[in-house]
mmCIF file of C-alpha atoms and ligand atoms in Angstrom:
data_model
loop_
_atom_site.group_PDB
_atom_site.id
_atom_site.type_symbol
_atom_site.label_atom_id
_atom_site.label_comp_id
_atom_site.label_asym_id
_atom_site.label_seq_id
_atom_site.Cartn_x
_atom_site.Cartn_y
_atom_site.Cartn_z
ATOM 1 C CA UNK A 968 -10.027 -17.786 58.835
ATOM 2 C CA UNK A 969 -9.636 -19.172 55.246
ATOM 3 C CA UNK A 970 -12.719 -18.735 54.143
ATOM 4 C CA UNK A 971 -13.119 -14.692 55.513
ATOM 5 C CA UNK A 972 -9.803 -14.539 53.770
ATOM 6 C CA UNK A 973 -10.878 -15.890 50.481
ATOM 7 C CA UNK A 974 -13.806 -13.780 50.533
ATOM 8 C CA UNK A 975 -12.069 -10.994 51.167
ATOM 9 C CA UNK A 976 -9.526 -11.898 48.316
ATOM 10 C CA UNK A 977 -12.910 -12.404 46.062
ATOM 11 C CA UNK A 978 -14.194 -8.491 46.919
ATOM 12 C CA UNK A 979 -10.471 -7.258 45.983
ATOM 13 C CA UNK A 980 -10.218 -9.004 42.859
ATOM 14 C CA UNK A 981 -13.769 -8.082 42.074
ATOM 15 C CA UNK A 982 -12.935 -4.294 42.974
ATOM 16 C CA UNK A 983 -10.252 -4.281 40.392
ATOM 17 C CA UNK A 984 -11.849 -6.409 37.627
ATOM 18 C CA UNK A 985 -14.782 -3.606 38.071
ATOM 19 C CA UNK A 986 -12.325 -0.804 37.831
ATOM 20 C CA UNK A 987 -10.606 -2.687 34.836
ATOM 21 C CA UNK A 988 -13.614 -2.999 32.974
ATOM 22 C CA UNK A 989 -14.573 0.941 33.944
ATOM 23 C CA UNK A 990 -11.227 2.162 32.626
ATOM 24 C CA UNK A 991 -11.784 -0.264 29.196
ATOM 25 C CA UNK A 992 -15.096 1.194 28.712
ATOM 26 C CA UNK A 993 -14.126 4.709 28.914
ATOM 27 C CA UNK A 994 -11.347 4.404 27.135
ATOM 28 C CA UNK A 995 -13.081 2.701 24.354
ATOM 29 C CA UNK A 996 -15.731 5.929 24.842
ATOM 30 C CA UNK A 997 -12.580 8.054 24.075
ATOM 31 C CA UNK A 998 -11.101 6.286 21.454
ATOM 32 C CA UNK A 999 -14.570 6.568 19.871
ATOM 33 C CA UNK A 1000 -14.864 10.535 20.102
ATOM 34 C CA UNK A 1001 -11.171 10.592 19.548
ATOM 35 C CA UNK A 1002 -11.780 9.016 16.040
ATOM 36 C CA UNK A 1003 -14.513 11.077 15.265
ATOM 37 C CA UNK A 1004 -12.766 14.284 16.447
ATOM 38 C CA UNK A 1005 -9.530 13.954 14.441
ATOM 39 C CA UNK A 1006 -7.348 12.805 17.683
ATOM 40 C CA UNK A 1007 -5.873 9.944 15.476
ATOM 41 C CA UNK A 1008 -2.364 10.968 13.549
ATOM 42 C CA UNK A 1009 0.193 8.798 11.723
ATOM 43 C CA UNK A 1010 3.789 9.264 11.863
ATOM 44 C CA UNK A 1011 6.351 7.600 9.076
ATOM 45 C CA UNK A 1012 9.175 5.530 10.002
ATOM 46 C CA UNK A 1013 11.724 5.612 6.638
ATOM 47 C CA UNK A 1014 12.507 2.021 5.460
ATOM 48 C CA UNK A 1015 16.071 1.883 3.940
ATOM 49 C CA UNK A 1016 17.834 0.628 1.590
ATOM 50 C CA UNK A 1017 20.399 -1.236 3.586
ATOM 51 C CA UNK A 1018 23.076 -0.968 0.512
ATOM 52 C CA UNK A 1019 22.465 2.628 0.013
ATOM 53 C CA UNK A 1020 20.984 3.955 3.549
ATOM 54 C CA UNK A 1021 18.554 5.975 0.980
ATOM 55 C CA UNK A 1022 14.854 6.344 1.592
ATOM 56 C CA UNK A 1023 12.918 3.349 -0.104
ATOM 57 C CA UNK A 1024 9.612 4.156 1.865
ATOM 58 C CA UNK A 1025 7.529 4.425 5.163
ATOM 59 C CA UNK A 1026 5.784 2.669 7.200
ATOM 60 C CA UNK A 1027 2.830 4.236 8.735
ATOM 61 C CA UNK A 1028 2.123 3.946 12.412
ATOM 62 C CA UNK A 1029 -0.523 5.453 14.051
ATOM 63 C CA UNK A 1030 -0.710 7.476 17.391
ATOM 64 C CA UNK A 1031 -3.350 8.699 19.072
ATOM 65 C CA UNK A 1032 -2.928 12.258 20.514
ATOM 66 C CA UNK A 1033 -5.527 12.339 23.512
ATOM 67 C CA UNK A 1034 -6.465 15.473 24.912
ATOM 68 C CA UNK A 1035 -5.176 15.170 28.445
ATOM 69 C CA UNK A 1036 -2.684 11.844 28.024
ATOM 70 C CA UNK A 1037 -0.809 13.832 25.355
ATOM 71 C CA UNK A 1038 0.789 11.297 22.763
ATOM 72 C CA UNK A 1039 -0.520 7.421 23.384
ATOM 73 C CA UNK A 1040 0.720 4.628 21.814
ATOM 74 C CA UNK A 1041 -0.749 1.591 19.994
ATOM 75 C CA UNK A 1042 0.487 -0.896 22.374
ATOM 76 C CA UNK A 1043 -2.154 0.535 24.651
ATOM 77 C CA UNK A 1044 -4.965 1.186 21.799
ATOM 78 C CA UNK A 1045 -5.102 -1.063 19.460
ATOM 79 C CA UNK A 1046 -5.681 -4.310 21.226
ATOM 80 C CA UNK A 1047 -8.484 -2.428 22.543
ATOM 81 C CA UNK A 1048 -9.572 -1.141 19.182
ATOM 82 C CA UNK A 1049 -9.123 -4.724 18.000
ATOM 83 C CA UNK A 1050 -11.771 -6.443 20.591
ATOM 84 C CA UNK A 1051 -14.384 -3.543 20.228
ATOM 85 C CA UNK A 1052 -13.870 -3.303 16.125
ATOM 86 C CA UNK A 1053 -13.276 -0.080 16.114
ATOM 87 C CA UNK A 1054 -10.004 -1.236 14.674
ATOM 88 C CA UNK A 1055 -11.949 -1.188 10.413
ATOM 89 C CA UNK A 1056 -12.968 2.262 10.876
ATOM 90 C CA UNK A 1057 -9.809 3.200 12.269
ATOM 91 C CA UNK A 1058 -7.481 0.696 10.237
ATOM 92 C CA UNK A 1059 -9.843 2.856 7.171
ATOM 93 C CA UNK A 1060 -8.855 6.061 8.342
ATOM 94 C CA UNK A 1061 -5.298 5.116 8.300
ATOM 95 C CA UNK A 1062 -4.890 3.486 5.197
ATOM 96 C CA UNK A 1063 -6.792 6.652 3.458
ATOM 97 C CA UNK A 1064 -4.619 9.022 5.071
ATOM 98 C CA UNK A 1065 -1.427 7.009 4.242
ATOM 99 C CA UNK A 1066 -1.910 6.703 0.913
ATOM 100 C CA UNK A 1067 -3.058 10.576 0.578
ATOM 101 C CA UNK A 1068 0.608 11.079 2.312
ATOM 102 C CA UNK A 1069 2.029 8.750 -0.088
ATOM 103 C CA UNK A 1070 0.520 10.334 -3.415
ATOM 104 C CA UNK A 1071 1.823 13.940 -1.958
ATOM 105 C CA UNK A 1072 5.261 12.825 -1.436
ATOM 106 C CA UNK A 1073 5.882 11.092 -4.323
ATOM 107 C CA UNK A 1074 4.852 14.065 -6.584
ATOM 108 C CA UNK A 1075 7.154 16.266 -4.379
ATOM 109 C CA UNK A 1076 10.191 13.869 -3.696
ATOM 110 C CA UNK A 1077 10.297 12.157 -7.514
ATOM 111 C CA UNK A 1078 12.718 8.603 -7.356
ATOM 112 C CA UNK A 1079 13.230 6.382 -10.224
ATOM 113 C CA UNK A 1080 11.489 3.857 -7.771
ATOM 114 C CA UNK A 1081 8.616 5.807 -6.745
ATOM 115 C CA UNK A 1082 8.543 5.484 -2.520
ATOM 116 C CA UNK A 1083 6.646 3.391 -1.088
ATOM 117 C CA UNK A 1084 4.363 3.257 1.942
ATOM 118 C CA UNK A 1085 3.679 0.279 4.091
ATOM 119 C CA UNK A 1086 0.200 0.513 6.284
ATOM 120 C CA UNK A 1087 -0.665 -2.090 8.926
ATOM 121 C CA UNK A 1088 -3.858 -4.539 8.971
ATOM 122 C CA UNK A 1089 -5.207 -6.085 11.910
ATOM 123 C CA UNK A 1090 -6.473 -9.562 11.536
ATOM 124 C CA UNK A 1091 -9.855 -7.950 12.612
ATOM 125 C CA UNK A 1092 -9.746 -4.980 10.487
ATOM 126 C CA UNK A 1093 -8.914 -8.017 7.280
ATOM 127 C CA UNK A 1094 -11.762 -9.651 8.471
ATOM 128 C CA UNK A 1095 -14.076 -7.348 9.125
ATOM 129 C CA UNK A 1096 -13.799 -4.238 6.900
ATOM 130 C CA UNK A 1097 -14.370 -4.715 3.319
ATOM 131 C CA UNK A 1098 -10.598 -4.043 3.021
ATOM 132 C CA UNK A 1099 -10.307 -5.227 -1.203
ATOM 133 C CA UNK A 1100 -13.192 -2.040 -2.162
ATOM 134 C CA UNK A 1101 -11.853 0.283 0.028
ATOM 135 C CA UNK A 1102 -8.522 0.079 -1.359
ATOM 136 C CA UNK A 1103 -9.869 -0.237 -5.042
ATOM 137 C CA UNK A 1104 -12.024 2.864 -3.918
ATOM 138 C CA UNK A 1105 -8.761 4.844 -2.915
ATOM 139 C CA UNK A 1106 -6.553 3.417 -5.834
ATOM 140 C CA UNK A 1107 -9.160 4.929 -7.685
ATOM 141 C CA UNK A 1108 -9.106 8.400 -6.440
ATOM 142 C CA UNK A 1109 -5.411 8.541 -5.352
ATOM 143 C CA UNK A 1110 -2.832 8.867 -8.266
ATOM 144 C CA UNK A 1111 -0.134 6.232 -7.080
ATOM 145 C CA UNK A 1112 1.176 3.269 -8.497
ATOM 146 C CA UNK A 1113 -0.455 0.727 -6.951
ATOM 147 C CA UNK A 1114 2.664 -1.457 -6.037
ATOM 148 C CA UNK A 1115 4.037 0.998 -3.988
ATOM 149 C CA UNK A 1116 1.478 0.537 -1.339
ATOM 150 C CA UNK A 1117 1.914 -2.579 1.041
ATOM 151 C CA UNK A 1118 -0.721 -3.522 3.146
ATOM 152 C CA UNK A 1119 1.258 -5.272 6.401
ATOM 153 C CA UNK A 1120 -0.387 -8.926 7.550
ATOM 154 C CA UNK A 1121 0.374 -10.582 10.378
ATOM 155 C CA UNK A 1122 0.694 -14.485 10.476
ATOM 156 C CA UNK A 1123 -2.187 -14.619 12.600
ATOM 157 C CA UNK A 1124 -4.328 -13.741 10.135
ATOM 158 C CA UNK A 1125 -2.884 -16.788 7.734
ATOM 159 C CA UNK A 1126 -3.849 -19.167 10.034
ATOM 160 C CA UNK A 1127 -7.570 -18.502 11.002
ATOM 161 C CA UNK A 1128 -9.078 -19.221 7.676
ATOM 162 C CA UNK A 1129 -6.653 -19.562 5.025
ATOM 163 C CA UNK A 1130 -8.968 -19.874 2.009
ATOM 164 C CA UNK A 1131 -10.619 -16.565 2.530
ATOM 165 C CA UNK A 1132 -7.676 -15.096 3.160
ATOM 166 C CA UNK A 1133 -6.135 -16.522 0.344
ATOM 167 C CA UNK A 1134 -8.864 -14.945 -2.382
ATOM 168 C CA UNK A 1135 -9.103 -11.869 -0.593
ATOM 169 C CA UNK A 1136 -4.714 -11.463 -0.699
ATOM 170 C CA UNK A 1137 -5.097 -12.653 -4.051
ATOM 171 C CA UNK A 1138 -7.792 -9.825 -4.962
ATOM 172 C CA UNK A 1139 -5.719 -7.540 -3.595
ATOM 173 C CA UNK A 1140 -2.391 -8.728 -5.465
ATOM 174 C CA UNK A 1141 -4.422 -8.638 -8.834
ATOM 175 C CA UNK A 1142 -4.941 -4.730 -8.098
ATOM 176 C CA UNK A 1143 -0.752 -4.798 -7.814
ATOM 177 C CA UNK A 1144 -0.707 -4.063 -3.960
ATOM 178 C CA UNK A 1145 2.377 -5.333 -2.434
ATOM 179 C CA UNK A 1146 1.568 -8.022 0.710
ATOM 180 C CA UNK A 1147 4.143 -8.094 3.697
ATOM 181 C CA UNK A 1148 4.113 -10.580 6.892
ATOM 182 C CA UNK A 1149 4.995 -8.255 9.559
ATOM 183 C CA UNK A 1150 7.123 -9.928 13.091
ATOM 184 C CA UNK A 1151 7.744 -12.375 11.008
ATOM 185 C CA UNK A 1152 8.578 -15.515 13.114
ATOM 186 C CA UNK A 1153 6.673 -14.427 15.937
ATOM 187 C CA UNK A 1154 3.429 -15.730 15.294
ATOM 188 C CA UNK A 1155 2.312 -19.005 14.256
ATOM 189 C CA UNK A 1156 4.617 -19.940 10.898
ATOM 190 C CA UNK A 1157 3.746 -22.623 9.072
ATOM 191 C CA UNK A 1158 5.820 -22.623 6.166
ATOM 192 C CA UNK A 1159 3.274 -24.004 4.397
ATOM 193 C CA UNK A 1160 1.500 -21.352 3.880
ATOM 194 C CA UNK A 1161 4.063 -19.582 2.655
ATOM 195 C CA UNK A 1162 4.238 -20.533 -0.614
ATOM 196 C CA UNK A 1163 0.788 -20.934 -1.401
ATOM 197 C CA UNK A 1164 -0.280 -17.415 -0.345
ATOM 198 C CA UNK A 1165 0.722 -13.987 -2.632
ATOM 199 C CA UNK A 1166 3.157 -12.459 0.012
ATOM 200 C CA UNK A 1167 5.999 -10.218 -1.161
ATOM 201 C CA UNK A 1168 7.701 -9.184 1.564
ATOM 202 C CA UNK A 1169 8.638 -10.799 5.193
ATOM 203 C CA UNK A 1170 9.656 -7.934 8.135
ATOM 204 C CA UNK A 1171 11.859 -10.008 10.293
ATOM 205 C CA UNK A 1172 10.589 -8.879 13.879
ATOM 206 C CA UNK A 1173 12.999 -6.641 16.136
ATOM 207 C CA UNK A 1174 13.180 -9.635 18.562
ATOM 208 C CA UNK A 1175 15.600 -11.306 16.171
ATOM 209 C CA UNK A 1176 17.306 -8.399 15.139
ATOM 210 C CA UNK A 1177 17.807 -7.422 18.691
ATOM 211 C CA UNK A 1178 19.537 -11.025 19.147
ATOM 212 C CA UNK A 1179 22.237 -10.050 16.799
ATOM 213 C CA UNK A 1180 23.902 -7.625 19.142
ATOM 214 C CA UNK A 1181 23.152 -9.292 21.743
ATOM 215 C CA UNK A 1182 24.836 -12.538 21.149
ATOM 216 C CA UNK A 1183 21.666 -14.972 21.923
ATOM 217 C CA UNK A 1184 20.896 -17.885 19.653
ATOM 218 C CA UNK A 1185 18.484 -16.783 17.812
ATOM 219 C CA UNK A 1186 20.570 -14.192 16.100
ATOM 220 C CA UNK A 1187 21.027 -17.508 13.374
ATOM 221 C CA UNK A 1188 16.968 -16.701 12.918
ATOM 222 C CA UNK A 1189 17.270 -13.853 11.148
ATOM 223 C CA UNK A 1190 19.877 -15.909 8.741
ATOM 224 C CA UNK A 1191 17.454 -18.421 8.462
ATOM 225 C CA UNK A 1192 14.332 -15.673 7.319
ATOM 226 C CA UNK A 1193 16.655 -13.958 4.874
ATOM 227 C CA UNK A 1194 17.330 -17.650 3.297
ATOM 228 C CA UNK A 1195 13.597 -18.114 3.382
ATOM 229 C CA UNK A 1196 13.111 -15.051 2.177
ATOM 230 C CA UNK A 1197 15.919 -15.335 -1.200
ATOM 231 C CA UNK A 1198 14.505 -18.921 -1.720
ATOM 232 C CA UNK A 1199 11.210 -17.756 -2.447
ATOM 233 C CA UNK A 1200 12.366 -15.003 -3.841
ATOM 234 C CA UNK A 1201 10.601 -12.406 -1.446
ATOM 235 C CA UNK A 1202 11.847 -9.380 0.114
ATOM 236 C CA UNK A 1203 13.380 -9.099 3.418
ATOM 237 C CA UNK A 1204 12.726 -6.012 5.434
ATOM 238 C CA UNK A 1205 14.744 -5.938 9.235
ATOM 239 C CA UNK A 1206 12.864 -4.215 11.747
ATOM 240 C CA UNK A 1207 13.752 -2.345 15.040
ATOM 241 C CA UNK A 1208 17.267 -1.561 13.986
ATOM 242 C CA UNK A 1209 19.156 0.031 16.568
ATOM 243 C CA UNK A 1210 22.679 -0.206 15.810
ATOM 244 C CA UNK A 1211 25.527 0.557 13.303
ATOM 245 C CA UNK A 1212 26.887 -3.113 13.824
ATOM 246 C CA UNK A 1213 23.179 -4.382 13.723
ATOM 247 C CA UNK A 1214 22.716 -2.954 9.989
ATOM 248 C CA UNK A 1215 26.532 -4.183 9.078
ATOM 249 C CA UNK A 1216 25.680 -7.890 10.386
ATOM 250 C CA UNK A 1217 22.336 -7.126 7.927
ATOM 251 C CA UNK A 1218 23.913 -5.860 5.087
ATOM 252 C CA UNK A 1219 24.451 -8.805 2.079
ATOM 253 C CA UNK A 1220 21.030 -10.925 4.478
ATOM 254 C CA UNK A 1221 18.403 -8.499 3.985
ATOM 255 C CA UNK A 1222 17.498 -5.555 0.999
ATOM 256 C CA UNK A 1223 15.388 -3.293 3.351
ATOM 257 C CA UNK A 1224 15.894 -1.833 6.994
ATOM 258 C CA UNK A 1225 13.740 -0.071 9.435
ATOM 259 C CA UNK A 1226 14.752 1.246 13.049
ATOM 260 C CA UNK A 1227 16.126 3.665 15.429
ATOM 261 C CA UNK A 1228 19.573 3.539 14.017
ATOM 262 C CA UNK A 1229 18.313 5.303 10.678
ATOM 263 C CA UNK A 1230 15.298 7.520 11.583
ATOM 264 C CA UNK A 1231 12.312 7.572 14.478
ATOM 265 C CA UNK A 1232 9.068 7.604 13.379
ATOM 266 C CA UNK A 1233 8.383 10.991 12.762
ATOM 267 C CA UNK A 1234 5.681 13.742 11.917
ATOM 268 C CA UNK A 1235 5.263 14.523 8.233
ATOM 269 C CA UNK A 1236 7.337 17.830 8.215
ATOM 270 C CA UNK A 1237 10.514 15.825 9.855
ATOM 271 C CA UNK A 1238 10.095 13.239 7.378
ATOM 272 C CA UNK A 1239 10.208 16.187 4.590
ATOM 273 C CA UNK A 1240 13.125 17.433 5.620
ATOM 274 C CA UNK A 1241 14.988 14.025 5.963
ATOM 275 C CA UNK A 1242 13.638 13.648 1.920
ATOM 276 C CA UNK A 1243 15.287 17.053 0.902
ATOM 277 C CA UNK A 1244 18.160 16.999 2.577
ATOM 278 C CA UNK A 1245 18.774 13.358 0.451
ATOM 279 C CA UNK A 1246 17.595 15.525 -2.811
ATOM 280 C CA UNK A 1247 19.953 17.980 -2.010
ATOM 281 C CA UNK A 1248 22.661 15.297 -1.008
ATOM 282 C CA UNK A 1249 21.574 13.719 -4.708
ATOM 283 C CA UNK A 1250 21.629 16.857 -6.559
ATOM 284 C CA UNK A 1251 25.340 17.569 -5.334
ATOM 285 C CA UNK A 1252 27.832 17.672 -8.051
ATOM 286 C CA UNK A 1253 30.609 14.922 -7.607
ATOM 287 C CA UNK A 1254 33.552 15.981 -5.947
ATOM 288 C CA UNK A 1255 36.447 16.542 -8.699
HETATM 289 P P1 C2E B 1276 4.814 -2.997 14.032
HETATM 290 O O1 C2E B 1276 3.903 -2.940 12.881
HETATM 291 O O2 C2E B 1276 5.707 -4.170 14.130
HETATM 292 O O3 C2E B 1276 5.639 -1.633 13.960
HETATM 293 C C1 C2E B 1276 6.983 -1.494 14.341
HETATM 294 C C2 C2E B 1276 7.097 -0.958 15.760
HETATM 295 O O4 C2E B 1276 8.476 -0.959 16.138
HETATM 296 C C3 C2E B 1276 6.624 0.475 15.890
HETATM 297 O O5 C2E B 1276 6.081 0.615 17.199
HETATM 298 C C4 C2E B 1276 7.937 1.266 15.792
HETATM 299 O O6 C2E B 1276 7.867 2.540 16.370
HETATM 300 C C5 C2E B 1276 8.849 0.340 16.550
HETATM 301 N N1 C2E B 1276 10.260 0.523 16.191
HETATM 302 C C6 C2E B 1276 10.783 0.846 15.005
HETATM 303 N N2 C2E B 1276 12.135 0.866 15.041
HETATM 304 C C7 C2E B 1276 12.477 0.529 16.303
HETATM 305 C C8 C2E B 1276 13.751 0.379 16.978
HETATM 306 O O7 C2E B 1276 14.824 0.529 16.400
HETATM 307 N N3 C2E B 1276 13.698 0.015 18.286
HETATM 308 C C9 C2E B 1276 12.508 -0.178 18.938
HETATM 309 N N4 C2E B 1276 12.558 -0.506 20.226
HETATM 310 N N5 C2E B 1276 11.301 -0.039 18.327
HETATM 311 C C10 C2E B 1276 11.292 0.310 17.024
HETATM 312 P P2 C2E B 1276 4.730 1.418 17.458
HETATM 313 O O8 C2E B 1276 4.650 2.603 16.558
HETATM 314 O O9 C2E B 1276 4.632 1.633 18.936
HETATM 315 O O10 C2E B 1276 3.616 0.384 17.012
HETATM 316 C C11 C2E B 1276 3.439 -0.822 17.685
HETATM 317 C C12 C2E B 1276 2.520 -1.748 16.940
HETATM 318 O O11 C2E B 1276 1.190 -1.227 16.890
HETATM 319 C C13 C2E B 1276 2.913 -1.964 15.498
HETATM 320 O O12 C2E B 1276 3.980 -2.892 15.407
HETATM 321 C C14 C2E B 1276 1.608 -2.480 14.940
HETATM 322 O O13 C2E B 1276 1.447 -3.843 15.232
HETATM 323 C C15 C2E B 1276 0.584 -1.683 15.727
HETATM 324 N N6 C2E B 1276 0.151 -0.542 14.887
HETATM 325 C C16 C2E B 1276 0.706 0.674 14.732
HETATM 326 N N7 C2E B 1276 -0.001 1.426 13.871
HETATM 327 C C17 C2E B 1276 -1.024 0.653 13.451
HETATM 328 C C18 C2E B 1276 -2.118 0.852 12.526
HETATM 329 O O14 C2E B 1276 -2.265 1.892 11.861
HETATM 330 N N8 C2E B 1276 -2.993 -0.203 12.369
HETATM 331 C C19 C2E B 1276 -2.836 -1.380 13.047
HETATM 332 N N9 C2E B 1276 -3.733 -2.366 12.836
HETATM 333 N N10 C2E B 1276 -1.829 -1.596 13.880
HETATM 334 C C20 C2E B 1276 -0.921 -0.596 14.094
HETATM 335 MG MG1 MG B 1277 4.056 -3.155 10.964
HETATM 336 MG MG1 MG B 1278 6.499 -5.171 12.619
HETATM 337 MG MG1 MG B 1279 6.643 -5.561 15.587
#
């Protein structure tokens, strides 16, 4: 009896790794046409100023509109686009497109700190891509200031091979490009790396930030990452944001904010309106 019954348990799991590995392969067919055909989009999530609540920049996040799933999100497509690289090609698309976003809306929305725009890397995508000449090639060709694009890392990348990593951030800090650590705290920290490595910004991951409302211990963690973050004289960007109390607690810890409390990521024509209606706000003459 237990052996029929582990063979039928064998069958059943082998049914559904076969139908796993069916539904990976043909969504990695997709995700290839998908690519090819223009089914890839970014929207921009504002990151604020916490002191002002004004505009500082975006961060770029990429969807993938598939012709019959409608709207699907990276959680489900890039690990997937991660273990078949398709992540450089796409990871290239995006950062293009970003930046090409980026030069538009800085000639159109002018600040005496020109926005920024802050584009993720994979670890793959960092290690497989030449990512250094393709951002020289679209500094080159795309009128911003180079410091106002930040390429996001995640500590995962830090640890695999931090030499190489080290001379390619450092290639990429000579061309002025701004380095972040994004979920900061999540991954594997060794704050020895820190120091040795040209970061300039840590995103404190929404796990932490979440903790603050929620009264669990680790709200202190997000303390502790700001101090990290004045001692080595980095910025300090909270993410996932959700509430008014969240961004008060923030306030004085971190510079920069990013979450549902101040704006969705968003299409470029919502984005544009959020940008005018602060131009317009800006313009206003003070009240007598
Ligand atoms: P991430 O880089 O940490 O991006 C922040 C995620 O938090 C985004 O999820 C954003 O929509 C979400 N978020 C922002 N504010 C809030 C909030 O207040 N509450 C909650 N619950 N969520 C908030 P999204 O867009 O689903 O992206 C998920 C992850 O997918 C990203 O996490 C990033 O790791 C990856 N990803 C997205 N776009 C790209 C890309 O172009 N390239 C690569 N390599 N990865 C990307
Ligand atoms: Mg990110
Ligand atoms: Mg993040
Ligand atoms: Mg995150």
């Amino acid at each position: 009896r237990a052996k029929s019954g582990g063979r039928a348990r064998i069958d059943v799991f082998d049914a559904n790794l076969r139908r796993q590995a069916m539904a990976a392969m043909r969504m990695e067919a997709d995700l290839r046409a998908g690519l090819e055909q223009g089914q890839l989009c970014l929207h921009y999530q504002p990151i604020v100023l916490l002191e002002t609540g004004g505009i500082a920049g975006f961060e770029a996040l990429m969807r993938w509109n598939h012709p019959d799933r409608g709207l699907v999100s990276p959680a489900e497509f890039i690990p997937l686009a991660e273990e078949t690289g398709l992540i450089a090609p796409m990871g290239r698309w995006a950062l293009g497109e970003a930046v090409r976003q980026l030069a538009a809306w800085q000639a159109r929305f002018p600040r005496a700190t020109p926005l920024f725009m802050s584009v993720n890397v994979s670890t793959r995508q960092f290690r497989d891509d030449d990512i250094v000449g393709a951002v020289r090639d679209l500094l080159d060709a795309v009128p911003i200031p180079p410091s106002s694009l930040k390429l996001e890392l995640t500590e995962s990348l830090l640890v695999q091979d931090p030499d190489e990593c080290r001379m390619l951030m450092q290639s990429l800090r000579d061309m002025d490009v701004r380095l972040s650590i994004d979920d900061f705290g999540t991954g594997y920290s060794s704050l020895a790396y820190l120091h040795k490595l040209p970061v300039d910004v840590l995103k404190i991951d929404r796990s932490f930030v979440r903790a603050v409302s929620t009264g669990e211990g680790n709200a202190a963690i997000v303390q502790v990452i700001a101090g990290l973050a004045t001692i080595l004289r980095l910025d300090c960007v909270a993410e996932g944001v959700e509430t008014a109390d969240e961004a008060v607690y923030l306030r004085g810890l971190c510079q920069y904010a990013q979450g549902y409390h101040f704006a969705r990521p968003a299409l470029p024509e919502a984005i544009e309106r959020l940008l005018a209606a602060e131009d317009e706000h800006i313009a206003l003459p003070a009240p007598a």
